[in-house]
Each structure stands twice: as C-alpha cells, then as structure tokens.
XYZ file of C-alpha atoms in Angstrom:
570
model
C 67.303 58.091 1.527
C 66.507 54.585 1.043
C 66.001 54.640 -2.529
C 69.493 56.689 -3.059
C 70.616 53.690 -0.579
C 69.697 51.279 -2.928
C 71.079 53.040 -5.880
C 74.328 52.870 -4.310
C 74.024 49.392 -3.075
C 72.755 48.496 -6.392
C 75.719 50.092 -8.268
C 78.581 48.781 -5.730
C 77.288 45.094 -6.710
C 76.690 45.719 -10.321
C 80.581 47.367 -10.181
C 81.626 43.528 -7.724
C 80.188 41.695 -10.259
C 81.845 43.188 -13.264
C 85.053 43.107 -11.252
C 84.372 39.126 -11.048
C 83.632 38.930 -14.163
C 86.827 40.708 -15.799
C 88.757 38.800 -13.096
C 87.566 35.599 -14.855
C 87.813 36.666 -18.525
C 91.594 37.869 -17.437
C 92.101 34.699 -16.389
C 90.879 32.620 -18.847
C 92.670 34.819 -21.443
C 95.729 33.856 -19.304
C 95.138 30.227 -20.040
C 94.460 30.315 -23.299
C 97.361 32.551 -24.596
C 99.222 29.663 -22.706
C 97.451 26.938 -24.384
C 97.477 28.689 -28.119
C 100.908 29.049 -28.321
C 101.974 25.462 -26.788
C 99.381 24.676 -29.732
C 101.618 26.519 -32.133
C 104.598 25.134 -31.008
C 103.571 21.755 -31.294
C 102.184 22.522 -35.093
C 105.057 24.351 -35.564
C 107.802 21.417 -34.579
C 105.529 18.685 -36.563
C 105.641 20.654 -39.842
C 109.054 21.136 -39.483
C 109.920 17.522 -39.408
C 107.103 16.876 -42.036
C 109.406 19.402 -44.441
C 112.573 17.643 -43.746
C 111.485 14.583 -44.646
C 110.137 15.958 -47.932
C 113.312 17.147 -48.574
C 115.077 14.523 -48.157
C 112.676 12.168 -50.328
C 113.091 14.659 -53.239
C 116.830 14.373 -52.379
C 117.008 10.268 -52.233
C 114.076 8.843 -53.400
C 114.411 5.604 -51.272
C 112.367 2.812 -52.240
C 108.529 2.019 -50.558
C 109.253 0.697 -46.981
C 112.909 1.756 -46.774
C 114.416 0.688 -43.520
C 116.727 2.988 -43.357
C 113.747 5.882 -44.090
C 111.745 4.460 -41.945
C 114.510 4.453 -38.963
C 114.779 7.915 -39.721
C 110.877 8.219 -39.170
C 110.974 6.302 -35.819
C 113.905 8.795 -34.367
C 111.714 11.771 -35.120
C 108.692 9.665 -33.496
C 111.005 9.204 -30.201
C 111.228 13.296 -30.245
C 107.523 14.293 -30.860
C 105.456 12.571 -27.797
C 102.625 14.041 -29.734
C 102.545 12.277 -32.936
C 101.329 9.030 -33.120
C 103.108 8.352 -36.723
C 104.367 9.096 -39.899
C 103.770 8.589 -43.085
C 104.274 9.030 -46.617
C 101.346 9.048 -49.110
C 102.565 8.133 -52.791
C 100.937 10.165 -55.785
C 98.517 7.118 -56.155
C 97.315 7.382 -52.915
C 98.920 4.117 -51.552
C 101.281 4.313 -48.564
C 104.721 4.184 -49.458
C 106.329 4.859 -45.723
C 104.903 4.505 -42.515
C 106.291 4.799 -39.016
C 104.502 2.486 -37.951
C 105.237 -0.180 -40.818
C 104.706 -3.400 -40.587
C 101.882 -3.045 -37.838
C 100.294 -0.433 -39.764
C 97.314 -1.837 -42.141
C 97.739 -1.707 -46.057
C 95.039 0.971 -46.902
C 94.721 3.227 -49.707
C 94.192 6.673 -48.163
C 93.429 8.148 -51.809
C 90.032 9.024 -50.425
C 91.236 11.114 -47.734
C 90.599 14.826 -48.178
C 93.742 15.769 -46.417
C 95.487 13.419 -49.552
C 92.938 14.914 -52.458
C 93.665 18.408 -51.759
C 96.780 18.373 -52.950
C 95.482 17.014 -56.043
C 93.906 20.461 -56.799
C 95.207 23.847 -58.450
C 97.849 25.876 -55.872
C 96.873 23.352 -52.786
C 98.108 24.938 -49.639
C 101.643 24.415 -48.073
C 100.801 22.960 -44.694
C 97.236 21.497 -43.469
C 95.760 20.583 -40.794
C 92.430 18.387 -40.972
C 89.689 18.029 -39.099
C 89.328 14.916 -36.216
C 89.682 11.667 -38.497
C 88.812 8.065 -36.777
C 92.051 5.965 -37.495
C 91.613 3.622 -40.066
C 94.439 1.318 -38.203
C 92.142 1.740 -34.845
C 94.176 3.974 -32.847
C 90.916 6.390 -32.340
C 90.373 10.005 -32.948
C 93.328 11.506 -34.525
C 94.166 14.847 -36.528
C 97.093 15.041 -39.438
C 99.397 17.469 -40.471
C 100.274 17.472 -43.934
C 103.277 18.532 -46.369
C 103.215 18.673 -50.244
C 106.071 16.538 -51.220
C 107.510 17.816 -54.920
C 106.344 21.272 -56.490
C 104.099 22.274 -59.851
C 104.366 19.015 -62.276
C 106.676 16.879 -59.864
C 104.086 15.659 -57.164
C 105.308 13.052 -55.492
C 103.050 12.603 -52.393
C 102.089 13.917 -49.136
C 104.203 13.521 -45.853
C 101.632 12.911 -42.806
C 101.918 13.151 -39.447
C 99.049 11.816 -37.759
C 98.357 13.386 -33.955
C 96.515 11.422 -31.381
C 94.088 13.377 -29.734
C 93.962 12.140 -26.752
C 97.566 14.117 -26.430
C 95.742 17.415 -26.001
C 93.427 15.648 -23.575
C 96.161 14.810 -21.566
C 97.936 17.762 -21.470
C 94.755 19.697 -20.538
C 94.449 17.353 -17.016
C 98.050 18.197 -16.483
C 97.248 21.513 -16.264
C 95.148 20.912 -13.973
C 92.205 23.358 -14.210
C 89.346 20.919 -13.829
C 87.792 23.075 -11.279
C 88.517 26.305 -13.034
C 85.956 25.092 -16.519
C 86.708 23.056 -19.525
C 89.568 23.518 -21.973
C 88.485 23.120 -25.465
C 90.397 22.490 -28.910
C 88.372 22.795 -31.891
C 88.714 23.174 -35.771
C 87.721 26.193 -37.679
C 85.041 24.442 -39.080
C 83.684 24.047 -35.280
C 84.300 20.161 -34.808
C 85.469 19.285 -31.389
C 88.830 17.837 -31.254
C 89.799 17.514 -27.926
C 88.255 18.308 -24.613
C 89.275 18.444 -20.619
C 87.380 17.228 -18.481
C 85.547 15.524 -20.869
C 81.927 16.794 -20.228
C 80.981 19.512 -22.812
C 80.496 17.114 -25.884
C 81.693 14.282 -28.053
C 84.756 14.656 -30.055
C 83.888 14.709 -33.671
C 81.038 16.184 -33.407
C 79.713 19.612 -35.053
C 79.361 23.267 -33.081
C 79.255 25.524 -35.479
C 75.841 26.248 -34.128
C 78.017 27.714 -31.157
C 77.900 31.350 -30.656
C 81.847 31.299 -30.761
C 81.605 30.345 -34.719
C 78.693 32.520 -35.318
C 79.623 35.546 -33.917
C 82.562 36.000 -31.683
C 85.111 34.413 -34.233
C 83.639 36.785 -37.314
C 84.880 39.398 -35.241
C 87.783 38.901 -33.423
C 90.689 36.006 -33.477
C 90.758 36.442 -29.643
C 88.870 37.878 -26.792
C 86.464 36.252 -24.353
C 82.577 36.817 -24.181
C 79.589 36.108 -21.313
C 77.278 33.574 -23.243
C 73.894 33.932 -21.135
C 71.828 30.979 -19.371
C 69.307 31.565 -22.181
C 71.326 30.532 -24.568
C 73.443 27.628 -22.993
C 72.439 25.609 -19.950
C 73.945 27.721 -17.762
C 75.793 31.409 -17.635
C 79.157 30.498 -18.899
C 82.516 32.829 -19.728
C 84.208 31.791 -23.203
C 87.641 32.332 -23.977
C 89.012 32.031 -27.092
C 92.044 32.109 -29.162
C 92.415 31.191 -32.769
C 95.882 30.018 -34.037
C 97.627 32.642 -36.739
C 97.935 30.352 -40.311
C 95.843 27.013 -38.679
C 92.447 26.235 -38.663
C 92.626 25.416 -34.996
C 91.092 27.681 -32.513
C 91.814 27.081 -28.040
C 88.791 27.826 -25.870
C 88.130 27.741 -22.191
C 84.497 28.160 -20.745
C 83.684 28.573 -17.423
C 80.724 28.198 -14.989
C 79.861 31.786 -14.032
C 77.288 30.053 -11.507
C 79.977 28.879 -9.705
C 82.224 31.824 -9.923
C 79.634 34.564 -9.444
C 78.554 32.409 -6.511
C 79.980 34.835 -3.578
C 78.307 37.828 -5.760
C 75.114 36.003 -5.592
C 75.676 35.428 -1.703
C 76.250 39.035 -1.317
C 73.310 40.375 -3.277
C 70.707 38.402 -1.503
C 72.509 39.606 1.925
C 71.933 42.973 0.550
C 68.077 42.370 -0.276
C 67.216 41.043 2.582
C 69.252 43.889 4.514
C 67.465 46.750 2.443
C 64.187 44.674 3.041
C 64.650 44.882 6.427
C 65.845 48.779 6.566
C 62.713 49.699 4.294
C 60.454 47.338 6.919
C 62.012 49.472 9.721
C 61.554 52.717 7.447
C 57.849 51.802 7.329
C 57.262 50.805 10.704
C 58.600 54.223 11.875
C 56.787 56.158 9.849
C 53.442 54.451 10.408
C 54.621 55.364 14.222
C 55.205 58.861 12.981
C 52.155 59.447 11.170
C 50.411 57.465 14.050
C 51.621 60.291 16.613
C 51.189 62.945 14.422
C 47.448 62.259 13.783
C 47.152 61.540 17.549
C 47.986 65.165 18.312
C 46.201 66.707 15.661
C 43.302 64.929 17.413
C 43.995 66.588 20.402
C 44.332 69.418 19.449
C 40.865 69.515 18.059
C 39.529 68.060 20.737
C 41.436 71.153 22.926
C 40.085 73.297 20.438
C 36.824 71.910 20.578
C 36.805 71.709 24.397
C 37.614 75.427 24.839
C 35.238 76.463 22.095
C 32.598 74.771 24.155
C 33.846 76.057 27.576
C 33.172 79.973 26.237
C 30.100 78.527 24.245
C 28.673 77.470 27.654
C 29.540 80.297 29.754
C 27.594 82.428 27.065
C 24.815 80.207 26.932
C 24.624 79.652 30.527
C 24.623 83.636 31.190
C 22.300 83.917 28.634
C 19.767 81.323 30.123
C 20.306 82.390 33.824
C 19.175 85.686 32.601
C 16.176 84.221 30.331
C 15.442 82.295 33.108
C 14.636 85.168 35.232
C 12.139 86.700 32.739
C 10.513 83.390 33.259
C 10.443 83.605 36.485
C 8.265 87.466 36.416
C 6.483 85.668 33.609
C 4.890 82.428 35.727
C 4.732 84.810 38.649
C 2.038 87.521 37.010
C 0.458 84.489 35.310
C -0.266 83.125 38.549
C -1.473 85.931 39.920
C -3.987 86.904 36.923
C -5.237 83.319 37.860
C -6.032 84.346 41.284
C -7.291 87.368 40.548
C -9.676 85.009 38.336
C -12.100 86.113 35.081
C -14.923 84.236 34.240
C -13.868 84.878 30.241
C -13.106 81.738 28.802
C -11.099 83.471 26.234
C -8.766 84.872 28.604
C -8.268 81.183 30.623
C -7.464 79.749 27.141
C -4.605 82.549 26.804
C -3.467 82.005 30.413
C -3.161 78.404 29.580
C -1.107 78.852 26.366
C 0.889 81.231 28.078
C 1.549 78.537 30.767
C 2.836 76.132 28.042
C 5.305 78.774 26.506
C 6.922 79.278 29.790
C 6.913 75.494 30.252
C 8.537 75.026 27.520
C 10.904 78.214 27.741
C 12.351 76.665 31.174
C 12.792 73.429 29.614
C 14.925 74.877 27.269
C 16.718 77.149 29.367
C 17.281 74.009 31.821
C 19.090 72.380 28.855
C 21.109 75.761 28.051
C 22.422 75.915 31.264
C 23.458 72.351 31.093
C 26.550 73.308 28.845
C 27.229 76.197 31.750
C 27.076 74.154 34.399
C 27.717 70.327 34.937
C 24.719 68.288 36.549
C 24.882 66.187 39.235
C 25.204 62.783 38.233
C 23.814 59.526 40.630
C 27.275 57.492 39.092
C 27.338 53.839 39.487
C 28.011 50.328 38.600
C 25.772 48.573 35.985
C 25.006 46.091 33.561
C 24.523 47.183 30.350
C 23.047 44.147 29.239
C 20.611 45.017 32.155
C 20.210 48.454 32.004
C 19.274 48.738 28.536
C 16.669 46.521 28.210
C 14.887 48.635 30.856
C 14.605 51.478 28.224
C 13.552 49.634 25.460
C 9.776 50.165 26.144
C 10.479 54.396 25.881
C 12.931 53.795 23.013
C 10.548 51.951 20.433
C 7.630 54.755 21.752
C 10.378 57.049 20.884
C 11.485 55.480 17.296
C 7.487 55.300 16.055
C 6.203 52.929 14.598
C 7.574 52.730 11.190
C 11.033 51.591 12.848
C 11.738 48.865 14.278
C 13.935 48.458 17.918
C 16.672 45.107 18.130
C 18.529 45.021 21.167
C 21.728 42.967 20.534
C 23.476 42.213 24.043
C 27.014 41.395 24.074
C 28.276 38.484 25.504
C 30.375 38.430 29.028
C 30.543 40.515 31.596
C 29.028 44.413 30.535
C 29.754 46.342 34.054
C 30.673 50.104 33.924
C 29.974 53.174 35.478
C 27.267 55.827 34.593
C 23.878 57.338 35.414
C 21.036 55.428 34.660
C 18.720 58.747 34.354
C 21.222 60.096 31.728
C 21.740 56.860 29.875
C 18.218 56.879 28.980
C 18.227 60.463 28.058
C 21.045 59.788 25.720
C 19.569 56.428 24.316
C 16.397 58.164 23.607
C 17.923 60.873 22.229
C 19.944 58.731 20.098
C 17.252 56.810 18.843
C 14.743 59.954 18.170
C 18.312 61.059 15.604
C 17.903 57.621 14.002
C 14.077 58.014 13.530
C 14.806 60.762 11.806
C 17.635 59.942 9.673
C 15.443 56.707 8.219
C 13.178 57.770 5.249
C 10.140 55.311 5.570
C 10.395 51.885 7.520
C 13.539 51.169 8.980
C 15.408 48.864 11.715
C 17.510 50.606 15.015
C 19.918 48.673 16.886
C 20.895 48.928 19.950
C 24.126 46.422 21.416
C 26.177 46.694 23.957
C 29.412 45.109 23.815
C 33.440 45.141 25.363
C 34.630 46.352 22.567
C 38.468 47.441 22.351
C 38.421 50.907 22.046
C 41.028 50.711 19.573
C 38.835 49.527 16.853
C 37.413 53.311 17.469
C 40.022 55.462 17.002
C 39.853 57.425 20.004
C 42.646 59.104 22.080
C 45.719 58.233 23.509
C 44.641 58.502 26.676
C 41.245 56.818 25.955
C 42.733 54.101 24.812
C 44.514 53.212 28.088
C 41.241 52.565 29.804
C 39.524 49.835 29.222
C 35.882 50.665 27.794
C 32.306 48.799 27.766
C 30.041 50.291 24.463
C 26.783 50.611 23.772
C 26.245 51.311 19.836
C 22.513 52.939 18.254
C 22.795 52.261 14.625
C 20.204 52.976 12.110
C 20.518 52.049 8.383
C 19.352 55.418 7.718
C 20.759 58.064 5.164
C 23.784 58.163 6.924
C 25.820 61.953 7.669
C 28.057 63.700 5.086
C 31.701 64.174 5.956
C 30.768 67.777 7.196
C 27.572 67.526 8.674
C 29.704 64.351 10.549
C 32.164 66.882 11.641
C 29.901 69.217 13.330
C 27.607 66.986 14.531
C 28.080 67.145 18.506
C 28.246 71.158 18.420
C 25.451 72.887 20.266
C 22.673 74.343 18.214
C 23.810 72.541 14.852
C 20.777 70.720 13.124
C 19.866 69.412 10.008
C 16.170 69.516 10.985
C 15.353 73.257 9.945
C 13.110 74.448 12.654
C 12.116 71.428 14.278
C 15.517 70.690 15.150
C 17.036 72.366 18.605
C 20.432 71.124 18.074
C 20.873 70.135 21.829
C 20.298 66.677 21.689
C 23.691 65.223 21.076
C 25.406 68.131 22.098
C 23.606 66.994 25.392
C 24.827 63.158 25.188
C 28.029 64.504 24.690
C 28.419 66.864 27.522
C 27.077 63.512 30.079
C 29.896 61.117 28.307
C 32.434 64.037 28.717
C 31.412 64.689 32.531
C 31.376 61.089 33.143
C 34.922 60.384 31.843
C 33.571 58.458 28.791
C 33.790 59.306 25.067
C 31.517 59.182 22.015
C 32.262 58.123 18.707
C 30.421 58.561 15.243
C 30.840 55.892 11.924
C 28.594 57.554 9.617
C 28.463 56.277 5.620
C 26.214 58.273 3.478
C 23.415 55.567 2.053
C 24.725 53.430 4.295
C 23.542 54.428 7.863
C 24.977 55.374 11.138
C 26.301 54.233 14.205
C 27.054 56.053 17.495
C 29.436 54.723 20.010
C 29.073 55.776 23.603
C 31.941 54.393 25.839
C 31.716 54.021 29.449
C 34.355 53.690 32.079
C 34.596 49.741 32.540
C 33.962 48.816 36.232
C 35.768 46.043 38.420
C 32.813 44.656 40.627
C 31.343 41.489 40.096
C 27.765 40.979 38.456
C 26.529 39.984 41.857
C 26.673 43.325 43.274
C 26.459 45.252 40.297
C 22.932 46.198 39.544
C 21.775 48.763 42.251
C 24.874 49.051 43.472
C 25.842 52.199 45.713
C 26.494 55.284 43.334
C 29.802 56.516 43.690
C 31.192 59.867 44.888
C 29.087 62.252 43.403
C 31.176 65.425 43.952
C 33.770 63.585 42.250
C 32.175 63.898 39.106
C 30.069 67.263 39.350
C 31.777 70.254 37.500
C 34.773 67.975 35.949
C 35.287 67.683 32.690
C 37.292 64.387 31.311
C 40.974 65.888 30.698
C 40.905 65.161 26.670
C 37.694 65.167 26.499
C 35.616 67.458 23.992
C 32.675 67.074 21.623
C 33.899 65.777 18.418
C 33.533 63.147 16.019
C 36.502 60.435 16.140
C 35.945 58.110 13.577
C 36.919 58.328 9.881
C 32.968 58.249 7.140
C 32.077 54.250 6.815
C-alpha cells in the first residue's frame, strides 16, 4: 500500500510539474508571438520607407546633401522612434545623404558588408545585418538595407540604421523583468538586444547555444527545457524566428524560480511518505513483536502441559517403583539379620544396598516433576550466596576447568532457596564440564540485568529480575539440541547422561516464579540465565532473613511458566 502510495504521489507531482511547466512554455510562447510580430512590424515599416526613398532617388536624382532630400529624411525620422538615421550609400561607397548630415562624420562605409553585398551577383532585396558599433559613436546599432537601381544601374544602398537600445527599451516597458529575460538575436546567434540586461554582452557570439544548434534546425518556433547541466541553471526557452529576416525573439526563464512551489510540494510529500513508511515500520515491528510473543506462549503452554502429563506419568511410575524399593531394602535387611558368615554373600548384600540407593535417588528426582517440593523461599544476596558454593562448584567442574565468579555491582537481593540454588549451580556447572573438551574456564556472575536483553515473556518482563549466568566457552548446543534442552530425559551424554539435571533446574525456577534462559553458539560456548524474583528488603536484613510463606509456593507453578529455551543461538 505504501509503495502503490508513492506511485500515485509520485505520478500526481510528475503530472503538477508538467502542468507548470506547459503553463510557462504557454506563456512564454504568448510573449514572444507578441514580441515577433512587433519585430516584424517595425522591419516591415523601416523597409518600406527605405523603398520609397529609393524610388524617389531613381525618380530625381538630387544632388549629395540635398536639403530638400534630406528634409524628406528627417520627416520619416520624426515617424520611426526606432531608427536612429538614414542614409544613402553612393556606388563608391561614400555617403551621399544622411539624416543626420552635418553632425554625421565623413566616412567611407565601402567596407561595410551590409554596403559590399550588394556589390555581388543577385544580392538580396532587403537585409538586415548583424549588431554594428557606430562609426559616428552612437553605440550598438543594426541597419536595414535597400538596393537602390536594378541589374547594370546600381546606384547605392538606402540605410536605415536602428539603435539597439530601442528593443532594450521596449523590453522594460513590457515589463516582464520578473517573468525571465527577453532576448533579440541574429541568425547567426549574435546578441542584439537584451532585457534585463544580465544574460550576456551585446555583440557577442551564441551560436554555441543549444537554440542555434538544435532547436532552430528544427523548428522556426516552439519552446524547449534546457537542463541545469547544460546552462547554470534549469531554464525554459522560447523562441520565435522572424519569416524572411535573420532575426530570431527569445525569452528564457528561471525554472528554479517557477518550479519553486513544485519543489515545496515534493519535499512536503517526502517527508510525509517518510513519516507514513516510519509509522508503517514501527507498527509492524509492534506486530511482529506481538506475534512472536504469543507464539512464545504458546510453546511455553504447550510445553507446560506436555510436562504436566509427563510428570503425572513419571510420578505414577516412580511412586510405584518406589514401592518395589521399599520390599527390596526391607528383605535386604532382613537377610542381614538373619546374618551368613559367607563373605561372598555380604559383598552381594552390599551391592544390592547401593542399587537400591541409587534406585530411590532416582525415583526421588522422578517424582520431583509429579510433585512440587517444598521450598525454604527467602531473601538473599546473590553476591553472597554464591560465593558460598564455589568450594562444591570447582570440586564439581574438575580440575581441568577453571571456576571465576564475577559479582555484579549494586544491590543483588531476590528470592529463592538456597538448598536448590546450589543444586542448580552445580548442576549447571557439571553441564559445562562436560560441554568443554580439555582445559577450559566457567563463569559464574550475578548481575541486575534487564530481562529484556533476554527475550523472555510478556509477563516476565514486567517483573523486575536479579540473574545469575554459568557460562562455559565450551562446544556450545546446536539449534535443536538448544531446543530440547530443558525436557526431561533428553541427553547428549549416551548412557552416562540421566537427562534430569536441567529439567530439574527448570522445574525449581518454574516453582519459584523465576525463568531460565539459554544463549548457546556452537564453537562458541554457552550461557545459562537463571532469573530470580527481585526482592525489596534492604542488604541489612537480607542474608538469613525469615523464609517466606512456604505453602505459597509448594504445588504452584509460575502462570507462563514452562521449560523451554528463550533465547535466539549466539
């Protein structure tokens, strides 16, 4: 959904800004059209007057400097704002009327290419040249030019010279300074006249200008987004070339500045779709979250029910095995009163004394998963209590491992059985004994670590928790063997393996109220978490402190509790 979201959001602002762009060329095309034929009018009026005086110097033939010519020169002046002057070139190149006569200079113009051109085989008609600098200092101008006299009967040139500071003007009257520049250049892609004045220099050369090298080859008009890698900026050209003149009207915008709302809008809508995909996330990490929490408990429910029936069927069992026991010691006893002076038969009684030992032992820890024991709960130390094992835990881890106790620091107080504690340390640490091939170091800290960092139940969670962690850098448990570590009668020691010794640890952290937790890496090692309820009294009174209700926790079971590992290999 939010990917189709951003499709759409993607399309509606790729749809805005080609609606702001066509907006813009439309326009500018506007402008232009406006601006090419005002262009065409002006060229149009000036070559009018140009062939009107030709005709009437082919008609009269007044002499160089006439008065009454050059009257007629100044009254078309008066009617043209736009030109500057006129003049009349003779065959020789020497000025033979001039608008502008007797200010004007004496110059030969026979070097002019607008003048030499007409020298040439079937020069055209009318011309318009490129931006001249005024040889009488009047500044940038361009001429339009008339053929005076046909075939053999040249007589000259008429001229009308254009200031181009005209179109300049005109541009500002417009008044579109804020809209992009207006642009008048010849075909040849010299800039003639500009508004406001801050593209380039008049005179100069752009035929380098994608206008000349592309857009005019294939169109006299249209409009075309030039981008920011090829001028300074995005910019919008429109462009109109006048029919029959080798003028051609441009306008050329800032598209920065008018795609400036789009932009607005589009990193609005990024930061809006940021934020919906952050809340996307953050729900479904909430999802997933609560969906592996009750997949968890359900295993655990699982789990806990699969050991309910496992110990009613082992505790049946040993109740019963018990009682053969029982008829066992009793006749043993009484073939020892009876006595026999055959060593033989002692030595049998004796090892038949051991095998019943042993057999209650055994049962005693069958009927354990029947039955809850009664537990002596109270509030300790564990920085205290543990170091009261240590002794019976490095007999128990041999002597090619070594025992580190790590105590935590602060306060360590929680509640448990100190008789079961050091059932399940030694237990713990006979498991890491075993799972060390040669010499090897155990661990043992204690710490108030946030259960969190475990990944144990909801309602675990809630509580707050004080560890104590056995880890071995042993060869670590496979993801299965991990899994089915805390059942009852599963071992990976072949026969010398009961399978009842952390299936025992778990039972005591289950009646408790606690919960155990396996990291296991293979090559690595592992570590076993047991977690104890924390406790509120104060260190003072802690140690030796009166046990709590003991009914409270014989025969209960922790209400999510059940045997199972809870935290992911490594």
């Amino acid at each position: 959904m939010w990917l189709a979201l951003v499709a759409v959001t993607a399309l509606l602002l790729w749809n805005k800004r080609q609606g702001d762009i066509q907006d813009a060329k439309l326009r500018g095309a506007a402008i232009t059209a406006l601006l090419q034929a005002h262009t065409a009018s002006t060229l149009n009026a000036i070559d009018n007057a140009l062939l009107d005086l030709a005709r009437t110097l082919e008609r009269e033939r007044p002499g160089r400097h006439d008065r009454r010519f050059r009257d007629e020169m100044d009254r078309r002046v008066s009617t043209m704002p736009y030109v500057h002057a006129l003049y009349v070139i003779g065959p020789d190149g020497e000025i033979q009327h001039d608008s502008n006569y007797p200010r004007a200079p004496e110059v030969s113009l026979a070097d002019q290419h607008y003048f030499r051109q007409y020298l040439q085989a079937d020069p055209p008609e009318t011309a318009v040249s490129g931006p001249l600098w005024s040889r009488s200092g009047s500044g940038w101008v361009v001429t339009v030019t008339r053929r005076i006299g046909s075939g053999a009967g040249f007589r000259g040139v008429s001229v009308a010279s254009i200031q181009l500071e005209y179109f300049s003007r005109l541009y500002e009257e417009v008044g579109l300074r804020e809209e992009g520049d207006i642009l008048l250049f010849h075909r040849n892609g010299k800039l003639l006249a500009q508004y406001p004045g801050t593209f380039g220099r008049v005179g100069e050369s752009y035929a380098h200008l994608p206008l000349f090298k592309d857009y005019l080859t294939q169109a006299g008009w249209g409009a075309a987004l030039t981008p920011a890698a090829v001028a300074s900026y995005p910019r919008l050209v429109n462009y109109a070339a006048l029919e029959g003149v080798p003028l051609v009207v441009a306008r050329m915008q800032n598209m920065t500045k008018q795609l400036a709302a789009w932009q607005t809008l589009a990193i609005a809508s990024g930061v809006g779709l940021s934020l919906l995909l952050a809340a996307i996330l953050f729900g479904l990490r909430r999802y997933m979250h609560a969906r592996l929490e009750r997949r968890r408990r359900q295993d655990r429910i699982l789990q806990m029910e699969k050991m309910e029936a496992l110990g009613q069927l082992t505790g049946s069992l040993a109740h019963d095995f018990r009682n053969i026991l029982g008829i066992l010691a009793t006749n043993i006893a009484l073939i020892r009163r009876l006595g026999t002076g055959d060593a033989r038969i002692q030595a049998a009684l004796d090892r038949a004394v051991r095998a019943v030992d042993n057999g209650a032992a055994i049962t005693q820890r069958l009927m354990s998963f029947g039955r809850k024991r009664h537990l002596q709960v109270a509030c300790w130390d564990l920085n205290a209590a543990v170091p009261a094992v240590l002794p019976l835990l490095e007999n128990a881890a041999g002597s090619q491992c070594k025992v580190v106790f790590e105590p935590g620091k602060g306060s360590h107080l929680c509640r448990l059985d100190r008789t079961q504690l050091d059932t399940a340390l030694i237990n713990l640490v006979v498991n890491a004994r075993h799972a060390i091939e040669g010499q090897g170091l155990i661990t043992v800290q204690t710490s108030n670590i946030a259960t969190s960092d475990l990944h144990l139940p909801a309602d675990v969670l809630r509580k707050q928790s004080v560890c104590v962690t056995v880890r071995d850098n042993g060869k670590g448990m496979t993801q299965e063997v991990r899994q089915h570590a805390l059942e009852p009668f599963f071992t990976t020691k072949g026969e010398e393996g009961t399978g009842l010794g952390l299936a025992q640890v778990c039972a005591f952290m289950q009646q408790l109220g606690g919960d155990i937790a396996i990291e296991s890496q293979v090559g690595v090692g592992t570590a076993v978490h047991l977690c104890f309820p924390a406790c509120a009294l104060d260190a003072e009174s802690a140690e030796g402190a009166a046990p709590q209700s003991q009914n409270e926790t014989r025969g209960k079971q922790h209400p999510a509790a059940g045997c199972g590992p809870h935290l992911p290999a490594g």
